[in-house]
Coordinates of C-alpha atoms and ligand atoms in Angstrom, one line a residue:
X162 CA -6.3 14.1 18.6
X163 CA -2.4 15.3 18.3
X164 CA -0.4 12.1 17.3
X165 CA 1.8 10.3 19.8
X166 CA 4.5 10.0 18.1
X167 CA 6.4 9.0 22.0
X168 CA 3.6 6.0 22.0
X169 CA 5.8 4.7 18.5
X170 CA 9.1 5.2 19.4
X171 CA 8.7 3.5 22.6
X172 CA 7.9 0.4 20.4
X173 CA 9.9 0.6 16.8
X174 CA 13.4 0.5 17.3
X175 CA 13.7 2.4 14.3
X176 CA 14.3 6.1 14.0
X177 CA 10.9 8.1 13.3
X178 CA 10.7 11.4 11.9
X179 CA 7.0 13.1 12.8
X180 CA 5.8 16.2 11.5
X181 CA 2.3 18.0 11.9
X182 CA 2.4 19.5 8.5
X183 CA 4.6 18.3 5.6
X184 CA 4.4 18.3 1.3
X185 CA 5.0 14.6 1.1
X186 CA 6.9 12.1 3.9
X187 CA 8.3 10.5 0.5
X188 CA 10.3 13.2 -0.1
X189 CA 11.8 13.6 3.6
X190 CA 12.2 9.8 3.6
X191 CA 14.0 10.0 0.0
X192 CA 16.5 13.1 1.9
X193 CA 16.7 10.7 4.9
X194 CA 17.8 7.6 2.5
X195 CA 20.4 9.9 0.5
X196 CA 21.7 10.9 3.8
X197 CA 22.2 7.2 4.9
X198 CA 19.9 6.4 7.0
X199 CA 19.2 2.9 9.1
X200 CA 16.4 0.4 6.9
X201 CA 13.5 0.5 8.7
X202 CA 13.4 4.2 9.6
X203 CA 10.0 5.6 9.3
X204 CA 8.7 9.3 8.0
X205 CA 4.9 10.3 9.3
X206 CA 3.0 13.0 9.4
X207 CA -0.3 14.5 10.3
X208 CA -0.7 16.6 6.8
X209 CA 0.0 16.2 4.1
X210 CA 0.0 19.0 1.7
X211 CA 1.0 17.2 -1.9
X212 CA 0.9 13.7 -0.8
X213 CA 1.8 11.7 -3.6
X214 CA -0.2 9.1 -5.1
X215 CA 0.5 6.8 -8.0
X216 CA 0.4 7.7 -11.7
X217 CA 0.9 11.0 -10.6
X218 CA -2.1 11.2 -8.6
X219 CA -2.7 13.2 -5.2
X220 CA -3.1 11.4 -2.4
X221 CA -5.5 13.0 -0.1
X222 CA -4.5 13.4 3.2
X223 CA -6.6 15.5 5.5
X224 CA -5.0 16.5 8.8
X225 CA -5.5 14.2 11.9
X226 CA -7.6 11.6 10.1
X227 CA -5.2 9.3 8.5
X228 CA -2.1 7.3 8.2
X229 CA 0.6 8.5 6.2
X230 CA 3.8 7.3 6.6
X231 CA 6.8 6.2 4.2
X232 CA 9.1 3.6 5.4
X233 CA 12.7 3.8 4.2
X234 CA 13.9 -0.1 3.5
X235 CA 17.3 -1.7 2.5
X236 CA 16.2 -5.0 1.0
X237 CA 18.5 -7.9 0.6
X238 CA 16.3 -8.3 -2.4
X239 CA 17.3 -9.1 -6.6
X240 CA 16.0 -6.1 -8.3
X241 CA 13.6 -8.0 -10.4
X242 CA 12.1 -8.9 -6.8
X243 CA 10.6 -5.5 -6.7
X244 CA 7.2 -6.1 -8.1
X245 CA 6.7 -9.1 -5.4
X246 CA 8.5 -6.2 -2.9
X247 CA 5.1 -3.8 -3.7
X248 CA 2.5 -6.8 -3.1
X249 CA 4.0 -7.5 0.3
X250 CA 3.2 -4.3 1.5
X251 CA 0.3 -4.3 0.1
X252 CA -0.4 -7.6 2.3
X253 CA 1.3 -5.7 5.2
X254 CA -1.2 -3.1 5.3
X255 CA -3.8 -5.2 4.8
X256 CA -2.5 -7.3 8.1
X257 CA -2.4 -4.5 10.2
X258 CA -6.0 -3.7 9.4
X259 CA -7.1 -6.7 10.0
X260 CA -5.1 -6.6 13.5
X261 CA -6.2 -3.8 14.0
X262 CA -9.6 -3.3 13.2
X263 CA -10.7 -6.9 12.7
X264 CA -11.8 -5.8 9.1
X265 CA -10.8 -8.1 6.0
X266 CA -9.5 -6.4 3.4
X267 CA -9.4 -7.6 -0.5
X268 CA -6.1 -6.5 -2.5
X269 CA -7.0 -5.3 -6.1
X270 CA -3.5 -6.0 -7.7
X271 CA -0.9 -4.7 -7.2
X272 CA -1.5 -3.1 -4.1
X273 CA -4.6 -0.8 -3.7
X274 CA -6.4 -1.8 -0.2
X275 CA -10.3 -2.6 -0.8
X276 CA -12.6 -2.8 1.6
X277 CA -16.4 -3.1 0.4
X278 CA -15.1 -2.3 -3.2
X279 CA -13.5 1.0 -2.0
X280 CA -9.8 1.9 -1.8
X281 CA -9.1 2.2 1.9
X282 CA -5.3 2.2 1.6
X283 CA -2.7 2.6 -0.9
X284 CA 1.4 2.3 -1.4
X285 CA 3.4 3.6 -3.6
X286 CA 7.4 2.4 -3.6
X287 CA 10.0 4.4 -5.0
X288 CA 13.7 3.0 -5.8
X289 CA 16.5 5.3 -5.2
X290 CA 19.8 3.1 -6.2
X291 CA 19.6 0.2 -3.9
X292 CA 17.1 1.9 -1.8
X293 CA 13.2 1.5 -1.9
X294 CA 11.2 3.8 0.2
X295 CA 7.4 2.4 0.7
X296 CA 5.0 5.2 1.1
X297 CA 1.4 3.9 2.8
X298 CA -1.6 5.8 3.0
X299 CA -4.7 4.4 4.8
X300 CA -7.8 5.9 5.4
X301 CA -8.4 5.4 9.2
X302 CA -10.8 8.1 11.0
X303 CA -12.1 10.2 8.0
X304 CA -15.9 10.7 8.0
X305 CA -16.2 11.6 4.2
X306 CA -14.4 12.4 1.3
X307 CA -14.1 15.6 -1.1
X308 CA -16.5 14.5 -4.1
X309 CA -14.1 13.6 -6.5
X310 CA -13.1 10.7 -4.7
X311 CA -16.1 9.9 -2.9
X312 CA -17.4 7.2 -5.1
X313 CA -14.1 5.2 -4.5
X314 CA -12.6 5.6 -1.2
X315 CA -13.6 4.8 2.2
X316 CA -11.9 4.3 5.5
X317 CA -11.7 2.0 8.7
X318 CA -14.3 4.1 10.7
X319 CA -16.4 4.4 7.8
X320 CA -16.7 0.8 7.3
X321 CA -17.6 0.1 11.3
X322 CA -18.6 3.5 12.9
X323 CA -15.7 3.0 14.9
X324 CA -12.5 5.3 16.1
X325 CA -8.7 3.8 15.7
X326 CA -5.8 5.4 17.2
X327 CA -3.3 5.8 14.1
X328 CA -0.4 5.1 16.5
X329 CA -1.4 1.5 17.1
X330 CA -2.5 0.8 13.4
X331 CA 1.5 2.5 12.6
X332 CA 3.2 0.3 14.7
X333 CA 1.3 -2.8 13.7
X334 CA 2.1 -2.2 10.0
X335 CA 5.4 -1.8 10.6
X336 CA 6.0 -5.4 12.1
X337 CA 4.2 -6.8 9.3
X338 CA 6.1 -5.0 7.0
X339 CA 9.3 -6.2 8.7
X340 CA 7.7 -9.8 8.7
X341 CA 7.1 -9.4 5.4
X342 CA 10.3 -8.5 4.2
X343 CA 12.2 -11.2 5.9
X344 CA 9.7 -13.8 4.3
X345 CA 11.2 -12.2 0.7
X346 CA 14.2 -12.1 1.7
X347 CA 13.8 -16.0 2.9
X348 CA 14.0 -19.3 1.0
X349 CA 12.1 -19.5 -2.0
X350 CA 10.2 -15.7 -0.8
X351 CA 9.2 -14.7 -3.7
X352 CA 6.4 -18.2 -4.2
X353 CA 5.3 -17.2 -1.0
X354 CA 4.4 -13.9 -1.0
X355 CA 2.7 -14.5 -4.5
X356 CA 1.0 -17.9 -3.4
X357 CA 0.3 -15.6 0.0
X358 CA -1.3 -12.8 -2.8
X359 CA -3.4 -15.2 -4.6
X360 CA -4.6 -16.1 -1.2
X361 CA -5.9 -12.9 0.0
X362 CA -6.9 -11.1 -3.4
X363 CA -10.3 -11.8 -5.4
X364 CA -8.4 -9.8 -8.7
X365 CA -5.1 -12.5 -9.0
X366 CA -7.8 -14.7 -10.7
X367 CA -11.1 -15.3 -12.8
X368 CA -12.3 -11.9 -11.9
X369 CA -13.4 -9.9 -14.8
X370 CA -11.7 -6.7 -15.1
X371 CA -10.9 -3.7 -17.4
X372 CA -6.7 -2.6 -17.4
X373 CA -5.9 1.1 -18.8
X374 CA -3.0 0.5 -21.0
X375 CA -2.0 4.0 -22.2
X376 CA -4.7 5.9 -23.8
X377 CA -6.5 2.0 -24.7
X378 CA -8.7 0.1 -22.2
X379 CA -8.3 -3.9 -22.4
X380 CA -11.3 -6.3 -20.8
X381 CA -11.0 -10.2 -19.9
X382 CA -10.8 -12.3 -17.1
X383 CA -7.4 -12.2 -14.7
X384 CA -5.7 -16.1 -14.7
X385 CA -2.8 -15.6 -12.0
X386 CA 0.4 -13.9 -11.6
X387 CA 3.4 -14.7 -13.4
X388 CA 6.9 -15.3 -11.2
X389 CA 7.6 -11.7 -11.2
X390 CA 4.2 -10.9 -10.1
X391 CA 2.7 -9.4 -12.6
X392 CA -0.8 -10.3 -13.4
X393 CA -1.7 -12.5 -16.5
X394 CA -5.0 -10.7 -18.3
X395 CA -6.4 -13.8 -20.6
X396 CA -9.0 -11.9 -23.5
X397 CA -11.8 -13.1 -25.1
X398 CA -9.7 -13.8 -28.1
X399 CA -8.0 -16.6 -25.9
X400 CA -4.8 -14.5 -26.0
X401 CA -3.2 -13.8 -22.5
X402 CA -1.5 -10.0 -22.0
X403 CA 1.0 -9.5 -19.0
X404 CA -0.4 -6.3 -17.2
X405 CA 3.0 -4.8 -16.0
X406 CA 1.3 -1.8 -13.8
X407 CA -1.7 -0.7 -12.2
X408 CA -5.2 0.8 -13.2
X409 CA -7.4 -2.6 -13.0
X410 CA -10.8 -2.4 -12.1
X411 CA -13.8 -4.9 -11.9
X412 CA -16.4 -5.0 -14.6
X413 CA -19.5 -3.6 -13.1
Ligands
BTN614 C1 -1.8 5.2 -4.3 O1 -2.0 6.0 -5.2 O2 -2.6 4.2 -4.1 C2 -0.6 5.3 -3.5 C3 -0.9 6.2 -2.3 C4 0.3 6.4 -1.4 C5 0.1 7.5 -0.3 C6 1.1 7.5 0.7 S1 0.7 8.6 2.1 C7 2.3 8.4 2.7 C8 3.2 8.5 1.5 N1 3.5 9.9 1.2 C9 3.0 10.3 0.0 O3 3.1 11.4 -0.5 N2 2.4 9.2 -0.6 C10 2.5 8.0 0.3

């Protein structure tokens, strides 16, 4: 089904750029940001044809089936508030699911979507100056996945053999994206969204886990999140590492 892009912009007051086919909506919503545009203005598309993932990865994004979008935002935020900026997204997307769908999601620090132990959604924020522009992916009406990625992705309708119009899902996420910002930008916002984080994700602690550091692959068992929200590894050794990015996954 053709998305209704009229069905969003009757209800997000912010601009929305839509386009069928497109390389990647973070690099229109990067042009948009250069060119001034109002925080809150969203990019989405139908296709994507090098959707960007992190690391450098592709993020697949076959026409019609699933949620891409990136969300240009202005935060009234310190700059060392951008780790706990990523994990509120991440929470975002996982309230609109839920919303949504009804489905609980688990958040595998710092910000990949789980659902049943497979990545459903994922975000990717990129800083431009004072700018951060929040790409979101989620895998909504896809009924498989090209092999390489089979073993770890899933989507909603996967999960409950159920259709969900994108449109809705879009302008749910982007109210608890807004909600989320304001609760970082708020009184002590940064213990919230963490305590908020611990909360909702079985990875913040005593979950036993390997992190890819460089070309080296580190095991022990996760003990919390440190004020700037990065994730405290403690080894076997009894020594504690800070893991400052991604590639975490549970020891099978
Ligand atoms: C990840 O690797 O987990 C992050 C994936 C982010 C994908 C989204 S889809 C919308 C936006 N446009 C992109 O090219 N990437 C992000």
């Amino acid at each position: 089904m053709p998305f209704d892009v009229e069905f969003v912009r009757q209800s997000w007051r912010q601009p929305v750029s839509y386009f069928a086919t497109i390389d990647s909506t973070m690099l229109e919503a990067a042009r948009l940001a250069e060119a001034g545009c109002a925080h809150g203005t969203v990019v989405i598309a139908d296709e994507q044809t090098a959707g960007q993932g992190r690391h450098g990865r592709r993020w697949h994004s076959e026409p019609g089936a699933g949620l891409y979008a990136s969300i240009v935002l202005r935060p009234d935020l310190r700059p060392d508030s951008l780790p706990v900026l990523t994990l509120a997204l991440g929470l975002a997307a996982a309230d609109a699911i839920a919303e949504t769908s009804g489905l609980k999601c688990d958040l595998r620090w710092p910000n990949d979507v789980m659902l049943e132990g497979r990545k459903v959604a994922g975000i990717l924020v990129q800083l431009l100056d004072s700018v951060a522009i929040a790409g979101i992916g989620i895998n909504v009406n896809h009924v498989a996945f090209p092999t390489e990625i089979a073993a770890e992705a899933t989507s909603l309708r996967i999960v409950s053999n159920r259709l969900y119009s994108r449109e809705q899902l879009l302008v749910t996420l982007m109210e608890a994206v807004e909600r989320n910002c304001g609760v970082l930008a708020g009184v002590d916002g940064r213990q919230k969204i963490l305590m908020m984080f611990s909360r909702r994700s079985s990875y913040a602690r005593n979950k036993r886990v390997t992190v890819e550091q460089g070309h080296s692959r580190v095991e022990g068992t996760t003990a919390g999140l440190d004020p700037s929200g990065f994730l405290i590894l403690r080894k076997d050794d009894g020594t504690e590492d800070l893991v400052l990015a991604g590639g975490v996954r549970p020891v099978s």
